[in-house]
Coordinates of C-alpha atoms and ligand atoms in Angstrom, one line a residue:
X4 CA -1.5 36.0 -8.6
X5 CA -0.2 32.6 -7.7
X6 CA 1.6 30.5 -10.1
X7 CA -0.2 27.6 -9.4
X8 CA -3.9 26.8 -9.6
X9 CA -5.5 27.3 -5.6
X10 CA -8.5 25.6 -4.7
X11 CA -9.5 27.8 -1.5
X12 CA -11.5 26.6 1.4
X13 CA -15.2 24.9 -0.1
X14 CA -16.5 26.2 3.3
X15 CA -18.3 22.5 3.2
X16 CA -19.6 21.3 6.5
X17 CA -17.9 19.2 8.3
X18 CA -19.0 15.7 10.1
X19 CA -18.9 15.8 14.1
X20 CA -15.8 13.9 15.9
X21 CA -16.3 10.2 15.6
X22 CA -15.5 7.9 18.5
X23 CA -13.5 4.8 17.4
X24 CA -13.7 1.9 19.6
X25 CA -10.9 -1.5 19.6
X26 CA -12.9 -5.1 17.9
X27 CA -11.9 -7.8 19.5
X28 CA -13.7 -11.1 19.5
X29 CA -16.1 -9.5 17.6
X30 CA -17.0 -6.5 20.2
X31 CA -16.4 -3.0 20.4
X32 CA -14.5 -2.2 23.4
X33 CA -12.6 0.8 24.8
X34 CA -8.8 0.5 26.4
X35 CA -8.8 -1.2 30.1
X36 CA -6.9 2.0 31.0
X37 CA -9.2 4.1 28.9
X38 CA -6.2 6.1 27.3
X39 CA -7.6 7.6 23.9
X40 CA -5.8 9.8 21.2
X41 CA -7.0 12.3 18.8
X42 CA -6.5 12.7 14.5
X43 CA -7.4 16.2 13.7
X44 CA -7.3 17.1 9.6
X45 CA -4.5 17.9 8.0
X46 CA -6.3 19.9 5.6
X47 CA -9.3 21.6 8.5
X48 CA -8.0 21.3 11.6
X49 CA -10.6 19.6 13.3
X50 CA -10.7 16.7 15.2
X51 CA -12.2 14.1 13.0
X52 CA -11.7 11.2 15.4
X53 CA -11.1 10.3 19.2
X54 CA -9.7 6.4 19.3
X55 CA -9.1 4.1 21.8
X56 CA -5.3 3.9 22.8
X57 CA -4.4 0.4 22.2
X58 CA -1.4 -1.1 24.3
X59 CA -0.1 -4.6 24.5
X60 CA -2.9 -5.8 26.3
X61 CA -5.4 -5.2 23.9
X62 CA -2.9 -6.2 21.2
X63 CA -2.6 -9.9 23.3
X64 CA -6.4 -10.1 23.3
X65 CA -6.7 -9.5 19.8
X66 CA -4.7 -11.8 18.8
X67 CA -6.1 -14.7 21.3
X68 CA -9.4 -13.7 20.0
X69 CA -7.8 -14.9 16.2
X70 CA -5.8 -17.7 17.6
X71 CA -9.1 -19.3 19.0
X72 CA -11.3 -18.1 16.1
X73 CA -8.7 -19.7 13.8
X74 CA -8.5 -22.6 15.7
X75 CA -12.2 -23.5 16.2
X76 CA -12.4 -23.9 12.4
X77 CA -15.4 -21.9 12.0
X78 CA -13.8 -19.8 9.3
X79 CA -10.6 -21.7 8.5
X80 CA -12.6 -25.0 7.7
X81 CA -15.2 -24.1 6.2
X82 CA -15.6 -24.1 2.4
X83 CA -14.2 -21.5 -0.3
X84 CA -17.6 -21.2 -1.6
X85 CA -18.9 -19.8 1.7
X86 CA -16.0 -17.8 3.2
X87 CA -16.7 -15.9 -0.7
X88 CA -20.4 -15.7 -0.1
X89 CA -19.0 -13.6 3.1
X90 CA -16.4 -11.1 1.1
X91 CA -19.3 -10.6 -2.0
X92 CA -21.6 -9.6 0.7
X93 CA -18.8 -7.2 2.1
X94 CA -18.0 -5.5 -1.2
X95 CA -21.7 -5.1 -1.7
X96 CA -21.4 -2.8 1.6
X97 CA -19.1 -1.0 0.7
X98 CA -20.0 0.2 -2.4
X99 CA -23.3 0.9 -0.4
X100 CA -21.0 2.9 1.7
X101 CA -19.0 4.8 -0.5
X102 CA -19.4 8.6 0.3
X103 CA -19.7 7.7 4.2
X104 CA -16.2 6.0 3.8
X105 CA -14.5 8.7 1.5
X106 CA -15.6 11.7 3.5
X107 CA -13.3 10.3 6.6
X108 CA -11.2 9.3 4.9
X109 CA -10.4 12.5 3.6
X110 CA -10.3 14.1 6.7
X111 CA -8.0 12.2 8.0
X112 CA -5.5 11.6 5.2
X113 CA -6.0 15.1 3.3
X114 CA -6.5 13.4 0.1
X115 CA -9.3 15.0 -2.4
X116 CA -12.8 13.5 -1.9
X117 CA -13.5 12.4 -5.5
X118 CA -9.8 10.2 -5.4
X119 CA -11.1 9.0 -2.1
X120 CA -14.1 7.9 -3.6
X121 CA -12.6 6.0 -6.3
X122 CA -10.0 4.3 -3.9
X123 CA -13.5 3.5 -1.5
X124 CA -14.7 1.9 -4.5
X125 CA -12.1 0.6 -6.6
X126 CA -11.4 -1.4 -2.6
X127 CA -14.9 -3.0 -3.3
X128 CA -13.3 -4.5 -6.4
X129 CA -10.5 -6.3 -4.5
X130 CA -12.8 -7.9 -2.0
X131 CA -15.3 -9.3 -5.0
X132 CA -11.9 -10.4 -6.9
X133 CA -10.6 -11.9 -3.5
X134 CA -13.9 -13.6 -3.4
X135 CA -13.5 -14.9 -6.8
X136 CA -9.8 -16.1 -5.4
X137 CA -11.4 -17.8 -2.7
X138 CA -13.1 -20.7 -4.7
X139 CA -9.8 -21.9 -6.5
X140 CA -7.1 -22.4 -3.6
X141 CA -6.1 -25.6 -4.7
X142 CA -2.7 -27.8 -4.6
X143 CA -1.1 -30.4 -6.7
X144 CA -1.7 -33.9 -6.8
X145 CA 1.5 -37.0 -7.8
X146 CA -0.3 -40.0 -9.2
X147 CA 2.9 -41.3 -11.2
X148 CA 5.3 -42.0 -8.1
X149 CA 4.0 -45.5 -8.7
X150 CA 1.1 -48.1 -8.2
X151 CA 1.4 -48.1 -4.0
X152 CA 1.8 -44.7 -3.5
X153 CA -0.7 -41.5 -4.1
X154 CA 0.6 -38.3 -2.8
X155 CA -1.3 -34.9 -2.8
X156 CA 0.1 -31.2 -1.5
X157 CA -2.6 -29.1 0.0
X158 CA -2.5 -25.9 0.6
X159 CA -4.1 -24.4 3.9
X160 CA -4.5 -21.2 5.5
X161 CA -1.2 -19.8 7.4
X162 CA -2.9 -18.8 10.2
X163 CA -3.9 -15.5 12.3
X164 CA -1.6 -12.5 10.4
X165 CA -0.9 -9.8 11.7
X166 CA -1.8 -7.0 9.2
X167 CA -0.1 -3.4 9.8
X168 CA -1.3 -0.5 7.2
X169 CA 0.1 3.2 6.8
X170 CA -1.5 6.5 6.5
X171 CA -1.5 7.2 2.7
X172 CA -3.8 5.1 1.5
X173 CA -5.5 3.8 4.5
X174 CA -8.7 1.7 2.9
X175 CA -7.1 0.4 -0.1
X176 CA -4.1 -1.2 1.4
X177 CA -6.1 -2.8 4.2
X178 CA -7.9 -3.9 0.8
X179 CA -4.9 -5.0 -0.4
X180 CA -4.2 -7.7 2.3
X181 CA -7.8 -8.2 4.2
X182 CA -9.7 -10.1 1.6
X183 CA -7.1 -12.3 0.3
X184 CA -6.2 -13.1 3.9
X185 CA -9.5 -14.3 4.8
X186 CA -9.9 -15.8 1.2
X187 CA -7.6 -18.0 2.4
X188 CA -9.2 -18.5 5.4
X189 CA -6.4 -17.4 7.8
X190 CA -8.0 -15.1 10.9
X191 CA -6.5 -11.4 11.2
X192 CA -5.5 -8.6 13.9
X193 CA -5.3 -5.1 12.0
X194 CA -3.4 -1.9 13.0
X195 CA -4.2 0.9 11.3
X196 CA -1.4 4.1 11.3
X197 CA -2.8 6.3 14.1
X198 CA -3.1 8.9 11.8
X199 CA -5.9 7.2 9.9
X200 CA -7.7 5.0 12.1
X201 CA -11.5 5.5 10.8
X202 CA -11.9 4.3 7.6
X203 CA -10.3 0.5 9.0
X204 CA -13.3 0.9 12.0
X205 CA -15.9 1.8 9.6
X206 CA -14.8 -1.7 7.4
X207 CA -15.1 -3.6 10.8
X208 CA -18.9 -2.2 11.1
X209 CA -19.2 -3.9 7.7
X210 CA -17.7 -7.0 8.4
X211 CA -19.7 -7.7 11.2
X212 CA -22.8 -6.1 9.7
X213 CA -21.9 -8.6 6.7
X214 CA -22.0 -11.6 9.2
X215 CA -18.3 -12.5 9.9
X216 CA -17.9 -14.8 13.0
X217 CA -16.3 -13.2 16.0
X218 CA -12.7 -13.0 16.5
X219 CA -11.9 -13.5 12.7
X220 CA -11.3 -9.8 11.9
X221 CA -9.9 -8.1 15.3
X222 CA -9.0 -4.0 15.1
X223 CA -6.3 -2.3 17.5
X224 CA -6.1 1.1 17.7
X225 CA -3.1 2.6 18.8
X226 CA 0.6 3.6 18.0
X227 CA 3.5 1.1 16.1
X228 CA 5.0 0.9 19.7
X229 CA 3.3 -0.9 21.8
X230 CA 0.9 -2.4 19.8
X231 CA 2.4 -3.2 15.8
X232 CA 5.7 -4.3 17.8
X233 CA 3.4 -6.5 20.1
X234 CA 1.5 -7.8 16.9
X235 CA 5.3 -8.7 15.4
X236 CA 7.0 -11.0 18.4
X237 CA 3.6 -12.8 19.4
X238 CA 4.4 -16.5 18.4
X239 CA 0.5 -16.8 18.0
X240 CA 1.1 -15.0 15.2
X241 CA 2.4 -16.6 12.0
X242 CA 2.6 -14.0 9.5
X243 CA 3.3 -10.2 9.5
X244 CA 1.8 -8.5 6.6
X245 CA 3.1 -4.4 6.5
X246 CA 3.0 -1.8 4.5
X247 CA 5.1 1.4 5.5
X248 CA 8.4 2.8 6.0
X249 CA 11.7 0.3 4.9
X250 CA 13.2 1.5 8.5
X251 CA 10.1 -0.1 10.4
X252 CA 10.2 -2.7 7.7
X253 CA 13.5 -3.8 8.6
X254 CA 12.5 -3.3 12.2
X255 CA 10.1 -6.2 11.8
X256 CA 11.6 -8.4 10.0
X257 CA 14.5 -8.5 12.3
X258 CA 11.7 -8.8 15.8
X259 CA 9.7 -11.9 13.1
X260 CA 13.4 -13.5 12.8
X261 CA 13.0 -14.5 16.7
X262 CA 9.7 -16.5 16.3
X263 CA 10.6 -17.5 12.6
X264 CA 7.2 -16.2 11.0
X265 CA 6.6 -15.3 7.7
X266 CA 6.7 -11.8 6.9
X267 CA 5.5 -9.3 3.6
X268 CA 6.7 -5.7 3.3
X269 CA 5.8 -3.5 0.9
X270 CA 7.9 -0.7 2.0
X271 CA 9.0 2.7 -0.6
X272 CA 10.2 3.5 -3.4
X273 CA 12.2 5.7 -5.7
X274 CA 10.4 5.1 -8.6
X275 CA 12.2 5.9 -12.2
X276 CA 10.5 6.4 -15.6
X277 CA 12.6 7.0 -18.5
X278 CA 11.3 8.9 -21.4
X279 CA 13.2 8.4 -25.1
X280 CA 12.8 11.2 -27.9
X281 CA 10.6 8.7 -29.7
X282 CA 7.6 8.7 -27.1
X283 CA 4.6 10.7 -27.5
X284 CA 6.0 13.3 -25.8
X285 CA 2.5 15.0 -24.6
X286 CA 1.3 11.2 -23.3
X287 CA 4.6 11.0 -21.2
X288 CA 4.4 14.4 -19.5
X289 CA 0.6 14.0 -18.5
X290 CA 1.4 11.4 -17.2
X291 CA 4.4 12.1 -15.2
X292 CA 2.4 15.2 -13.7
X293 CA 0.3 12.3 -12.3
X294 CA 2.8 10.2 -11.5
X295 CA 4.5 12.8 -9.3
X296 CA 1.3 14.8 -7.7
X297 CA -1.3 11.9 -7.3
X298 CA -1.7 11.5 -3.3
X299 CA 1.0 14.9 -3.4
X300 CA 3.5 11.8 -3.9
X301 CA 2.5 10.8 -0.7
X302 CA 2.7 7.2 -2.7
X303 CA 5.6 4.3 -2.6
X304 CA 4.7 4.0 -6.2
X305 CA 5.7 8.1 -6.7
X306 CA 6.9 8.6 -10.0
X307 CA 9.6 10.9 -8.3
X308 CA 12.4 10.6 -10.8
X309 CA 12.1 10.8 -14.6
X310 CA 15.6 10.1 -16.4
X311 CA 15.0 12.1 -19.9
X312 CA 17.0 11.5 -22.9
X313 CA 19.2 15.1 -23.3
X314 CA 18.0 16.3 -26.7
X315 CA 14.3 16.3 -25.2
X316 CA 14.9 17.1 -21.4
X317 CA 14.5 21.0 -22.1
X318 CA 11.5 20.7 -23.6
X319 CA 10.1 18.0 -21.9
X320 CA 10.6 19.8 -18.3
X321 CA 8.8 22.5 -19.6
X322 CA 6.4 20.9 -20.5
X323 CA 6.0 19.2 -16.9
X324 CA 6.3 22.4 -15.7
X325 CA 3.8 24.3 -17.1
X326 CA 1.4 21.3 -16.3
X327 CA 2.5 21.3 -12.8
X328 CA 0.9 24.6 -12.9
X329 CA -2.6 23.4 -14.2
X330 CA -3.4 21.0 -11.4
X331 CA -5.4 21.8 -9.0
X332 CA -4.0 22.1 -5.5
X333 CA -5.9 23.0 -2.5
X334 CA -9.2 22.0 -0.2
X335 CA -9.5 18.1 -0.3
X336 CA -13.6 18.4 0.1
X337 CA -13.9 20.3 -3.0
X338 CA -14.7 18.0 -6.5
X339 CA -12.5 19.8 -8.6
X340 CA -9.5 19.4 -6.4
X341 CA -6.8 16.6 -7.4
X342 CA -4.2 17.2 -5.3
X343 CA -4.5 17.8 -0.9
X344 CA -3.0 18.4 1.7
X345 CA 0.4 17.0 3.5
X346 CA -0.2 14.6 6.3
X347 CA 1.3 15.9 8.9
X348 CA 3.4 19.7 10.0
X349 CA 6.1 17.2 10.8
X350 CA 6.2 15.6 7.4
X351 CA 5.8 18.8 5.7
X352 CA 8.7 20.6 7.1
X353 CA 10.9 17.1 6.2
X354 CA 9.6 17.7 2.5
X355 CA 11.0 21.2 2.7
X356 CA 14.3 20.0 4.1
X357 CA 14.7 17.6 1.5
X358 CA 14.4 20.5 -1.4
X359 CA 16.7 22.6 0.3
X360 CA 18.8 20.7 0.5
X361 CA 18.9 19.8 -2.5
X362 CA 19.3 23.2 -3.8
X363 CA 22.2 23.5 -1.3
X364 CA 23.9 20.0 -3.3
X365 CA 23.2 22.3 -6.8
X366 CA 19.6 21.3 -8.1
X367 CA 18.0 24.3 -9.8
X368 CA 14.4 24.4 -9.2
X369 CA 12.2 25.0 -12.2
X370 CA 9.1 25.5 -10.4
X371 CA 7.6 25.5 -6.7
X372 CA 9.9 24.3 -3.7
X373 CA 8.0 25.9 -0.7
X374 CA 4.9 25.4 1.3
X375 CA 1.8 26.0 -0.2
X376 CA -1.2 28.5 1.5
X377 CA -4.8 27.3 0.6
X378 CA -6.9 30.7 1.2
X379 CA -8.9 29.5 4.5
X380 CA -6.9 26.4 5.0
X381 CA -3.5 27.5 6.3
X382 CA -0.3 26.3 4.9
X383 CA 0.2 22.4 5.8
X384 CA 0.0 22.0 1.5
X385 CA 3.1 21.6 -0.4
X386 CA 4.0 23.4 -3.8
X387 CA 3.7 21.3 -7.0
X388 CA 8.2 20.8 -7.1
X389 CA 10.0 20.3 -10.3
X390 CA 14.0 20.1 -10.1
X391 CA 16.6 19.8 -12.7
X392 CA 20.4 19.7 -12.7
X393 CA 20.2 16.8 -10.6
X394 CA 22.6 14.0 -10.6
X395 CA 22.4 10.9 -9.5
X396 CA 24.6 11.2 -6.6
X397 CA 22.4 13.9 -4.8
X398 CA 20.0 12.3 -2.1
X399 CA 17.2 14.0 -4.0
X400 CA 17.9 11.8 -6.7
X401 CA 18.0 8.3 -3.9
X402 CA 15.8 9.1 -0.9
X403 CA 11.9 8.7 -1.2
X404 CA 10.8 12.2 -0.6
X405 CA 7.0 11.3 -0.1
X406 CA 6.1 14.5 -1.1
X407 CA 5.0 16.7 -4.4
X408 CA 8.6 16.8 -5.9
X409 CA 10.3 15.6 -9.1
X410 CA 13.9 15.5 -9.5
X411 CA 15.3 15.6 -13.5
X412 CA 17.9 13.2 -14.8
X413 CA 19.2 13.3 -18.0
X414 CA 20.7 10.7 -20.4
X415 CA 22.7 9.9 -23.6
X416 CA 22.1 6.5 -24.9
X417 CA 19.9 3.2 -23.7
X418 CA 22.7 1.5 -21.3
X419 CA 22.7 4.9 -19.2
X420 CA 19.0 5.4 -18.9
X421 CA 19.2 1.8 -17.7
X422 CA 22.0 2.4 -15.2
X423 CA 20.2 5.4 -13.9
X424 CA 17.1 3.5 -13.8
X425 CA 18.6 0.8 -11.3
X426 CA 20.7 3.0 -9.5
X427 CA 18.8 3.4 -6.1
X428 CA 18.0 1.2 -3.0
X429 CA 14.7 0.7 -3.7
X430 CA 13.1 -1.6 -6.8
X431 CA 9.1 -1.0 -6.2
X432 CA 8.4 0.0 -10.1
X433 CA 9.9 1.8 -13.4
X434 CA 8.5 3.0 -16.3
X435 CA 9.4 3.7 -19.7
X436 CA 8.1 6.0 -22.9
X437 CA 8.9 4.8 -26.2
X438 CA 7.2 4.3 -30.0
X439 CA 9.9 1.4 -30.1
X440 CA 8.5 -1.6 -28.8
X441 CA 12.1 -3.4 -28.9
X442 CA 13.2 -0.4 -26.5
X443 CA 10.3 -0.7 -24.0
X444 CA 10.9 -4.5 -24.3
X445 CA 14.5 -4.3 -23.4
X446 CA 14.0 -1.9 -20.9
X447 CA 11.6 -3.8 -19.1
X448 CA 13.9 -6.8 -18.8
X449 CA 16.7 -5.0 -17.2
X450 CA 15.1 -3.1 -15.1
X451 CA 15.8 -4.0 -11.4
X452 CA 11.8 -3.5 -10.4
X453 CA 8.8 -5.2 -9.1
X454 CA 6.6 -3.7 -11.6
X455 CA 7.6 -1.9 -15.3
X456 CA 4.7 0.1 -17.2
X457 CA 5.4 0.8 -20.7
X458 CA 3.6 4.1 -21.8
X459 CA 1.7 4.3 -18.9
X460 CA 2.1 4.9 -15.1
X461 CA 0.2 3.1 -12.2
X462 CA -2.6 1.2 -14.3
X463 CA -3.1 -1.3 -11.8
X464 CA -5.5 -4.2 -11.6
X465 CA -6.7 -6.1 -8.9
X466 CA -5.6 -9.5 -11.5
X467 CA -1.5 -8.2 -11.7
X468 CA 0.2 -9.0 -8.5
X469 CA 2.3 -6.1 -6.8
X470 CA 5.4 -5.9 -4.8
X471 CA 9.1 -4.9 -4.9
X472 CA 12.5 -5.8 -5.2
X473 CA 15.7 -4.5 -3.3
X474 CA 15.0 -2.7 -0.3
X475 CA 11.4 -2.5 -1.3
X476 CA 10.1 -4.9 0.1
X477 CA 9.5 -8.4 -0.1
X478 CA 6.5 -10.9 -1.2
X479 CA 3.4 -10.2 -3.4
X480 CA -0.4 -8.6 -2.7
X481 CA -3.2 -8.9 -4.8
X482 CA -3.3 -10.9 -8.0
X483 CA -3.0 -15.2 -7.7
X484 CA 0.4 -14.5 -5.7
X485 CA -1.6 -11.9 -3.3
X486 CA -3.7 -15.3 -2.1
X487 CA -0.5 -17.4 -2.2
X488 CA 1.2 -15.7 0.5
X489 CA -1.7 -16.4 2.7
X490 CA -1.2 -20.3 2.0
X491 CA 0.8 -22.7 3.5
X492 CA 1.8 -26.0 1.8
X493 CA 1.5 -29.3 3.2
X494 CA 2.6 -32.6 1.8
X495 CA 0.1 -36.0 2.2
X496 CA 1.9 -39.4 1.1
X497 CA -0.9 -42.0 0.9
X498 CA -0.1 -45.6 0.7
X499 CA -2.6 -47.6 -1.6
X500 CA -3.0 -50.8 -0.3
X501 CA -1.2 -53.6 2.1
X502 CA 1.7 -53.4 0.2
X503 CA 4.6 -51.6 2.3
X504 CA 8.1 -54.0 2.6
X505 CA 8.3 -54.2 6.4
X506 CA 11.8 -52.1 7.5
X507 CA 12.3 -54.8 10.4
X508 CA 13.2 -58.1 8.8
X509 CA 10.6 -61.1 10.5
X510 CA 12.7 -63.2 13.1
Ligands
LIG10 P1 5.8 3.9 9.3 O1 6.5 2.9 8.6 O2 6.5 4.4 10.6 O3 4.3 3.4 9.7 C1 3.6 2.5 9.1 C2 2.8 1.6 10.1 O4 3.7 0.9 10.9 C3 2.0 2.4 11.0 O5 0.8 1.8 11.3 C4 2.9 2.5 12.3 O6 2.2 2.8 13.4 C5 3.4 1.1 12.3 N1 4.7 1.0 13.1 C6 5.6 1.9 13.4 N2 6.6 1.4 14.1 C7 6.3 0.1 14.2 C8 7.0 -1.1 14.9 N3 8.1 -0.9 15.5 N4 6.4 -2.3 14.8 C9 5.3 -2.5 14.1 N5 4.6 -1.5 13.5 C10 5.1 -0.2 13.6 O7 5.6 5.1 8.3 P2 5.3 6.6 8.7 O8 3.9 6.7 8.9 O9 6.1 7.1 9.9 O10 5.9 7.3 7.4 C11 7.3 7.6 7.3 C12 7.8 7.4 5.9 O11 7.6 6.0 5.6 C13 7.2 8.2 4.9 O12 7.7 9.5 4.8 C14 7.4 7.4 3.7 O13 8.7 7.6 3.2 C15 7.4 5.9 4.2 N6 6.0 5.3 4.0 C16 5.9 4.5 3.0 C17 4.6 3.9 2.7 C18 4.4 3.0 1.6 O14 3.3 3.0 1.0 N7 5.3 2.1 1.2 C19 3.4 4.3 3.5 C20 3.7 5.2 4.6 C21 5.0 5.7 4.8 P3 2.0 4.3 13.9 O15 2.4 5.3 12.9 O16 0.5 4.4 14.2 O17 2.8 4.5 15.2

């Protein structure tokens, strides 16, 4: 009998291959050399979609289709109230559109249908807050630089962005950036990761189906070279928004450098929580079982690395331990499943590597560390991983493993949990487990993150802005700041009256 708890194969039906066409200038249109490629499911095998194969040329006429659709004014000119008229309409479709949205979804990113359907819906939330966002851009005004002069800063949309999204969570990232893009009335060329194209196609349906003007949403399908690199260097672009990997991160900010546009990243992290004998002990290891399995850690916010006070850390493991045993692994279209399947082979076989090799370094695994077999789904699953004697030189303890594994620190008093908190590359988000407010209050403060949850993990709302620090990234999403980076400012200096001294004395 397995240690863990299986979900087999649901036997559920499964949806015939759907054909995924480029948007551009508001039509559907194949590539002119009519390359395609193929997603099959990580979890079923089949081919769930056959895309067009974007290269630089349909990249180019995306982003002259936004250039000119940004340009005309037709979206970036008209008023707040009407571009949110546009995104209310658009949330209202997807919520309509729910179970359509999440069943592709899952098939191409493995997650379990009923997270997908929250994400679907949850999405919907973002677009109706972006919509609220939409009605209060608004600058400042100087009325006190004295009697002749009135000055007022505006702020106006950046532009067309270029908006490049990953494979994890395919829906609600484009969610993340889309509607507070357009809120702002900038005009946008999207890239989905060729892993999950379908779910970005199906949103195009509704934009257009909602009564977007051509050209202001534009889709390319295809691979990060040629067509995210293209979307980078265009200087018709003047922002980059990505989420993904910091290597490609870096990769763009360095091609951006060359044209001088603005760039966001919201690249990984190695996220710490730190748990302190006073916590509520049972609280803290639910949730790190969540924090480590939800999306199999396929997450930049992966709680990956919980730093345990020592007189606890025994008990507290085993606790996460037997836990990891309870959750329910296994076929992604089954309710009762929380946890799926790894994206790709390829990424599966890099998780492996990074456990064994960190049982070569000396970690001690207290339960999983292999691949997982899902009766009638193969084996491209990934055991629920907990490790211990870890320290906090090991590359298990630094490297984002993106994958179902938690490594165990341990430490002695406050300043060392706090070192051991900060002491990675990455600074996405911490958290902390304490009865002691002053604790999680000090904590908070010194930890070198973009976000800090005291006695919870990931509660996130589409109000509290999100982002990292270090090498995780740079700029905000969602929240006031998630509209701001969309927003350029521009000073007007008004002269009231006749009343400027002439600079050219009179002869
Ligand atoms: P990448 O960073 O490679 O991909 C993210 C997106 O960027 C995809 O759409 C990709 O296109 C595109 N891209 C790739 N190269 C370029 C380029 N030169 N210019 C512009 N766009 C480009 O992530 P992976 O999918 O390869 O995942 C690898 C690792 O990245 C994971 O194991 C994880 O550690 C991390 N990651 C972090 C995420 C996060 O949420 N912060 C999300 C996903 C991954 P395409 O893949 O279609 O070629």
């Amino acid at each position: 009998m397995s240690a863990f708890t299986v979900i087999p194969s649901s036997r559920a039906a499964l949806p015939p291959t759907r054909e995924n066409r480029h948007l551009i200038g508001g039509s559907w249109r194949d590539s002119v050399d009519g390359a395609t490629f193929e997603r099959g499911s990580p979890s079923h095998g089949v081919v769930v979609s056959r895309s067009a194969r974007g290269g630089a040329t349909e990249a180019e006429a995306a982003i002259a289709a936004a250039r000119t659709a940004f340009d005309d004014g037709h979206w970036s000119r008209i008023s707040g109230k009407e571009r949110a008229s546009l995104l209310l309409k658009v949330a209202d479709l997807i919520e309509r559109n729910v179970e359509r949205i999440a069943l592709i979804e899952t098939l191409e990113s493995g997650k379990p249908i009923t997270q997908a359907r929250g994400e679907i819906a949850g999405a919907a939330d973002l677009w109706r807050y972006a919509a609220a966002l939409a009605r209060t851009v608004a600058g400042d005004s100087h009325n006190a630089l004295g009697e002749a002069i009135l000055a007022v800063v505006l702020k106006e949309p950046i532009g067309v962005v270029s908006i490049i999204t990953p494979w994890n969570f395919p829906f609600w990232i484009l969610s993340q950036k889309l509607p507070f893009a357009l809120a702002a009335g900038c005009t946008c060329v999207v890239k989905p990761s060729e892993m999950t194209p379908s779910t970005t196609v199906l949103l195009g349906e509704l934009l257009i189906e909602g009564g977007l003007p051509a050209g202001v949403v534009n889709i390319v399908l295809g691979y990060g070279q040629p067509v995210g690199s293209t979307m980078t260097a265009h200087p018709a672009v003047d922002m980059v928004t990505f989420t993904g990997s910091t290597v490609v991160g870096r990769s763009i900010a360095r091609t951006a450098s060359d044209s001088l546009k603005k760039v966001a990243l919201e690249l990984g992290g190695k996220n710490p929580q730190v748990v302190f004998p006073d916590a509520d002990i049972d609280g803290a290891a639910d949730a790190v079982t969540f924090g480590v399995y939800f999306n199999v850690g396929q997450c930049c916010n992966s709680g990956s690395r919980i730093i345990v006070h020592e007189d606890i850390a025994a008990d507290f493991t085993a606790r996460v331990a037997a836990l990891s045993s309870r959750v329910a692994f296994g076929d992604p279209l089954d309710p009762a499943t929380q946890v799926g399947a790894i994206v790709t082979a390829e990424h599966n076989a890099r998780i492996d590597g990074h456990v064994r090799a960190a049982r070569a370094a000396g970690a001690e695994i207290v339960v999983g560390g292999d691949r997982l077999d899902v009766p009638g789904l193969g084996n491209q699953f990934y055991q629920p991983t907990v490790l211990r004697n870890v320290t906090s030189e090991m590359a298990i303890a630094r490297e984002e493993v993106f994958g179902p594994v938690l490594t165990v620190l341990t430490f002695r008093t406050f300043d060392e949990a706090v070192t051991l908190a900060n002491a990675a590359d990455y600074g996405l988000s911490a958290g902390v487990w304490s009865d002691d407010a002053h604790t999680c209050l000090a904590f908070a403060r010194q930890a070198r993150a973009g976000t800090v949850w005291t006695n919870t993990w990931m509660d996130g709302f589409p109000e509290v802005t999100f982002g990292g620090v270090k090498q995780s990234g740079r700029g905000r999403e969602i929240g006031r700041y998630g509209l701001e980076e969309f927003l350029e400012v521009k000073s007007l200096v008004m002269r009231v009256g006749r009343t400027r001294d002439p600079w050219v004395r009179a002869a």
